[in-house]
Amino acid sequence: MAGQGKILKYCVGIIIAVLVTHECVVETLDFPETSVDLEFSYIDGRLHHRIPRSAGLELLEFIVVIEVNASQAVVIEQIRASLASITFPLQLDNSTEVTAANITTVCQPNVTEYQCVCEDGYAWSYNNCKTYEACGDISFGSCGCINGIPSDGDMCVLESELPFTDFLFEIEVESSSISVIDEMRRYLQNITFPLQLDEVVEVLDVDITTVCNFNDSGYKCVCEDQYFWPCDKCKEYGSCDGITNNTCSCINDIPSDRQFCQTVSEITNNTACGQPPSVIPVPAEYLTEIQIDVDNPAIIDHLRNLLMFFSLPYTVSDSTNITEINITTVCSLNETQYQCKCEGLFVWPNDTCHSYEACDDITDGSCTCINALPIDGQFCQLKEVPPSDYVLDLDVRFYDLFLITYLRNLFTNISLPLTLSNSINITNIDMTTVCGLNGTEYECKCEQNHVWPNDTCRAYQVCDGIVGGTCGCIQALPSEGPLCQRDINECEDAVSVCGQYSDCINIIGSHVCSCWSGFNTFNKDSPVSRNNSCQDINECLFSPSVCGPNSICTNQLGSYNCSCLDGFTATVSSFPISINNTCTDVHECLNTLEVCGPNSRCTNSVGGYNCSCLSGFTVTKSSEPVSTSNPCNVTLPLTEYLIEIQINSMDSSITAQLRNLLMFFSLPYTISDSTNHYRNQHNYWYDLWLCFYQCKCEGLFVWPNDTCHSYDACDVITDGSCTCINALPIDGQFCQVLPSKYMIDIDVRFFDLFLVDYLRYIVRNVSLPLTLRNSINITDIDMTTVCGLNGTEYECKCEQNHVWPNDTCRAYQVCDGIVGGTCGCIQALPSEGPLCQRVTLPLTEYLIEIQINSMDSSITAQLRTF
């Protein structure tokens, strides 16, 4: 710790010396006062050994992080210049030296933002670029500027020390065309690496490692150049090219773990083949195709003979040998056609035969002659000859049971495949039959998982019984025919035996296939097999429907699903929908408010419902149906405006023309969604007035009484109005429409008799006429009808001086009797027609006698005249 303190002291001393220099510079240059704060931290680590190990000492390396707070950019520049002038390494004492001093990060305000910029050779990590928003581009997972100071104290780091993660992706491409794979090879060779995908991801390398294809002998997976199968894969799946240096480049299947070929450096624990590990590099093989243009067949034959007797391998250099030379393709004119024929064991692949019109038969997906030279430069390819399989029966004769047991163990522990030569492998060794004396009887017994076939069992005396057409022991060794045969479990790969969606049951010497539930064979009269495989049954096509009415059936693989149509639900909700649990109509209107919204009426229908607004309410959006999201609102009353337009014209023809124009104007005329013009046939009026020397009113318009008197009416004043005056009123008032009388029925619903009496009191005590506004007066208020329960009966009774008319009394049940063609009570509220009507009282005549005491005959005569 004392050593660490000393190092810090020296570092602090250097920095203070540098900063003092800056302070002097600042004062000399007459800059504003600068405040400098220092914060220190250090990171210790092991140095490389710079002194002999025998001394037993190790040098310690310290990275000292110093934060300088300066408000002037010139200070930072001066620090940068001073550090650049220091010669490193800087020896502090015999055991301490400063190897470098660098400015890594400069933070300062930039107009409205605070930015931290990295010096040359330094960068912000990707996390800081994202957390504090990079103020420049993010490239290769780093940036040079961020909009903030990291809260964890992070500074810019050397670009070489930025964290990067390497990923290895294996991509499997399925293609049966060799030309596609070759095209992919050529494409990958032309890509320039590293390939930048985005701001943080780059592809360093792309390689094809493994090519798997299917031929007559089954699957083969071959490694590309510089890639190999590890020894365990060579053993597990069988090498098709031999095992060398504990690796092979071809196996007879696709590994179940999807592991592909690897480089030698990636293959570990690879001594399972029993061969010693080798560091000898695997030689690379190259196929060189040479095109020779000659038209003379004699030269081609001469070339054939020359190559036939060429001594191979032919050494080109210490590291290069020519191991094989072949003529693959010969192209020439055949009379009028250009043909390319393959030599020896070479053939054209299937797609080339079809693309360029084969001039011989296509056999096993290949041909030997086409009518063109392929434009992709591809020549004939070596035909892959499938390896030959041989079964060798070895008859070993001895009667020592110990030796038989030893032989069993020996065969069990042999590592297979066993390579005899480059072209011969032993892939399986099987001990099938053991014959010997059992007491006085000679018996031939089958080894485990082996049986005698049915014919042999019946030809020779069986010593254990025949089961499933096979037996395990006979009392002779057949002079001809096979020995015991392996009882193969044909169901190990059920799909390849029975096809998809089936079960395979193994029996001795055979198997039985059956379809899964929900599946059936296309040909129901034939047994299940790979050629008559199981197919999904579409239960939704059954008649009657498996789901029942008002439902939807959805077919699924091996099954089906039932669901109800919109507006229907399962009769029993806890059970799935079926022919026994059908879909019934949903009564959506049980809660109108939740279905249609407020102020609405819900009408149920089969499989649905209909919403409508109550009287006095309208839907919010008229183009859409009523719903909770489009509710009913109170209908706002229309506002009427009277617009008067004055036209000054002395020409009566213009007035007549205007009259005709307005007469035939199509109304209502929409100005906006809420504004219309109407004409008089809809009980709304246009106000047209005409003034010449006189001002006359049109149609149903009149001058009011005071105007008639003020401006000298030019026609008769009737009912307090006239239609003609001899001037235009100076107050700008025009002719006015005659007042209209309206009778409004108000339906008030409540069943509290106290409230009914209270309403009667209010109606009787209203002071009439009641002015609502200048043009509207209420002249009469009449309470006519009261409906409510009378015990258990619903009755509608008329108020005082009101009766039900005769038709209404007869249409509904009367609860008080019909008198004079009217009644006062019925047992319903009529859906249409008037309510109770006021009784018209007959006029009463009175005879009045007046006695006048007068002797003056003139008064009497005057009274007579009156």
JSON list of N, CA, C and O in Angstrom, two decimals, residues 561-576:
[
{"chain": "A", "resi": 561, "resn": "ASN", "atom": "N", "xyz": [-62.86, -29.11, -34.61]},
{"chain": "A", "resi": 561, "resn": "ASN", "atom": "CA", "xyz": [-63.27, -28.21, -33.54]},
{"chain": "A", "resi": 561, "resn": "ASN", "atom": "C", "xyz": [-64.61, -27.57, -33.91]},
{"chain": "A", "resi": 561, "resn": "ASN", "atom": "O", "xyz": [-64.82, -27.17, -35.05]},
{"chain": "A", "resi": 562, "resn": "CYS", "atom": "N", "xyz": [-65.51, -27.52, -32.94]},
{"chain": "A", "resi": 562, "resn": "CYS", "atom": "CA", "xyz": [-66.84, -26.92, -33.15]},
{"chain": "A", "resi": 562, "resn": "CYS", "atom": "C", "xyz": [-66.91, -25.58, -32.40]},
{"chain": "A", "resi": 562, "resn": "CYS", "atom": "O", "xyz": [-66.47, -25.48, -31.25]},
{"chain": "A", "resi": 563, "resn": "SER", "atom": "N", "xyz": [-67.49, -24.59, -33.05]},
{"chain": "A", "resi": 563, "resn": "SER", "atom": "CA", "xyz": [-67.73, -23.29, -32.41]},
{"chain": "A", "resi": 563, "resn": "SER", "atom": "C", "xyz": [-69.07, -22.75, -32.88]},
{"chain": "A", "resi": 563, "resn": "SER", "atom": "O", "xyz": [-69.52, -23.05, -33.99]},
{"chain": "A", "resi": 564, "resn": "CYS", "atom": "N", "xyz": [-69.72, -21.99, -32.02]},
{"chain": "A", "resi": 564, "resn": "CYS", "atom": "CA", "xyz": [-71.04, -21.44, -32.35]},
{"chain": "A", "resi": 564, "resn": "CYS", "atom": "C", "xyz": [-70.91, -20.22, -33.26]},
{"chain": "A", "resi": 564, "resn": "CYS", "atom": "O", "xyz": [-69.93, -19.49, -33.21]},
{"chain": "A", "resi": 565, "resn": "LEU", "atom": "N", "xyz": [-71.93, -20.03, -34.10]},
{"chain": "A", "resi": 565, "resn": "LEU", "atom": "CA", "xyz": [-72.01, -18.81, -34.90]},
{"chain": "A", "resi": 565, "resn": "LEU", "atom": "C", "xyz": [-72.20, -17.61, -33.98]},
{"chain": "A", "resi": 565, "resn": "LEU", "atom": "O", "xyz": [-72.59, -17.76, -32.81]},
{"chain": "A", "resi": 566, "resn": "ASP", "atom": "N", "xyz": [-71.88, -16.43, -34.49]},
{"chain": "A", "resi": 566, "resn": "ASP", "atom": "CA", "xyz": [-72.10, -15.21, -33.71]},
{"chain": "A", "resi": 566, "resn": "ASP", "atom": "C", "xyz": [-73.57, -15.11, -33.30]},
{"chain": "A", "resi": 566, "resn": "ASP", "atom": "O", "xyz": [-74.47, -15.31, -34.13]},
{"chain": "A", "resi": 567, "resn": "GLY", "atom": "N", "xyz": [-73.83, -14.81, -32.05]},
{"chain": "A", "resi": 567, "resn": "GLY", "atom": "CA", "xyz": [-75.20, -14.69, -31.57]},
{"chain": "A", "resi": 567, "resn": "GLY", "atom": "C", "xyz": [-75.74, -15.98, -31.00]},
{"chain": "A", "resi": 567, "resn": "GLY", "atom": "O", "xyz": [-76.90, -16.04, -30.60]},
{"chain": "A", "resi": 568, "resn": "PHE", "atom": "N", "xyz": [-74.91, -17.03, -30.94]},
{"chain": "A", "resi": 568, "resn": "PHE", "atom": "CA", "xyz": [-75.33, -18.32, -30.38]},
{"chain": "A", "resi": 568, "resn": "PHE", "atom": "C", "xyz": [-74.30, -18.77, -29.36]},
{"chain": "A", "resi": 568, "resn": "PHE", "atom": "O", "xyz": [-73.13, -18.37, -29.40]},
{"chain": "A", "resi": 569, "resn": "THR", "atom": "N", "xyz": [-74.73, -19.62, -28.43]},
{"chain": "A", "resi": 569, "resn": "THR", "atom": "CA", "xyz": [-73.83, -20.16, -27.42]},
{"chain": "A", "resi": 569, "resn": "THR", "atom": "C", "xyz": [-74.22, -21.60, -27.13]},
{"chain": "A", "resi": 569, "resn": "THR", "atom": "O", "xyz": [-75.34, -22.04, -27.44]},
{"chain": "A", "resi": 570, "resn": "ALA", "atom": "N", "xyz": [-73.29, -22.35, -26.53]},
{"chain": "A", "resi": 570, "resn": "ALA", "atom": "CA", "xyz": [-73.55, -23.75, -26.22]},
{"chain": "A", "resi": 570, "resn": "ALA", "atom": "C", "xyz": [-74.66, -23.88, -25.19]},
{"chain": "A", "resi": 570, "resn": "ALA", "atom": "O", "xyz": [-74.76, -23.08, -24.26]},
{"chain": "A", "resi": 571, "resn": "THR", "atom": "N", "xyz": [-75.52, -24.90, -25.37]},
{"chain": "A", "resi": 571, "resn": "THR", "atom": "CA", "xyz": [-76.62, -25.13, -24.44]},
{"chain": "A", "resi": 571, "resn": "THR", "atom": "C", "xyz": [-76.07, -25.34, -23.03]},
{"chain": "A", "resi": 571, "resn": "THR", "atom": "O", "xyz": [-76.56, -24.76, -22.07]},
{"chain": "A", "resi": 572, "resn": "VAL", "atom": "N", "xyz": [-75.04, -26.18, -22.91]},
{"chain": "A", "resi": 572, "resn": "VAL", "atom": "CA", "xyz": [-74.36, -26.39, -21.63]},
{"chain": "A", "resi": 572, "resn": "VAL", "atom": "C", "xyz": [-72.95, -25.83, -21.79]},
{"chain": "A", "resi": 572, "resn": "VAL", "atom": "O", "xyz": [-72.13, -26.42, -22.50]},
{"chain": "A", "resi": 573, "resn": "SER", "atom": "N", "xyz": [-72.67, -24.68, -21.16]},
{"chain": "A", "resi": 573, "resn": "SER", "atom": "CA", "xyz": [-71.42, -23.97, -21.41]},
{"chain": "A", "resi": 573, "resn": "SER", "atom": "C", "xyz": [-70.20, -24.74, -20.94]},
{"chain": "A", "resi": 573, "resn": "SER", "atom": "O", "xyz": [-69.10, -24.51, -21.45]},
{"chain": "A", "resi": 574, "resn": "SER", "atom": "N", "xyz": [-70.35, -25.65, -19.98]},
{"chain": "A", "resi": 574, "resn": "SER", "atom": "CA", "xyz": [-69.19, -26.35, -19.44]},
{"chain": "A", "resi": 574, "resn": "SER", "atom": "C", "xyz": [-68.78, -27.55, -20.29]},
{"chain": "A", "resi": 574, "resn": "SER", "atom": "O", "xyz": [-67.78, -28.19, -19.99]},
{"chain": "A", "resi": 575, "resn": "PHE", "atom": "N", "xyz": [-69.55, -27.87, -21.35]},
{"chain": "A", "resi": 575, "resn": "PHE", "atom": "CA", "xyz": [-69.22, -29.00, -22.22]},
{"chain": "A", "resi": 575, "resn": "PHE", "atom": "C", "xyz": [-68.94, -28.49, -23.63]},
{"chain": "A", "resi": 575, "resn": "PHE", "atom": "O", "xyz": [-69.47, -27.46, -24.06]},
{"chain": "A", "resi": 576, "resn": "PRO", "atom": "N", "xyz": [-68.08, -29.22, -24.37]},
{"chain": "A", "resi": 576, "resn": "PRO", "atom": "CA", "xyz": [-67.79, -28.78, -25.74]},
{"chain": "A", "resi": 576, "resn": "PRO", "atom": "C", "xyz": [-69.03, -28.92, -26.63]},
{"chain": "A", "resi": 576, "resn": "PRO", "atom": "O", "xyz": [-69.93, -29.72, -26.37]}
]
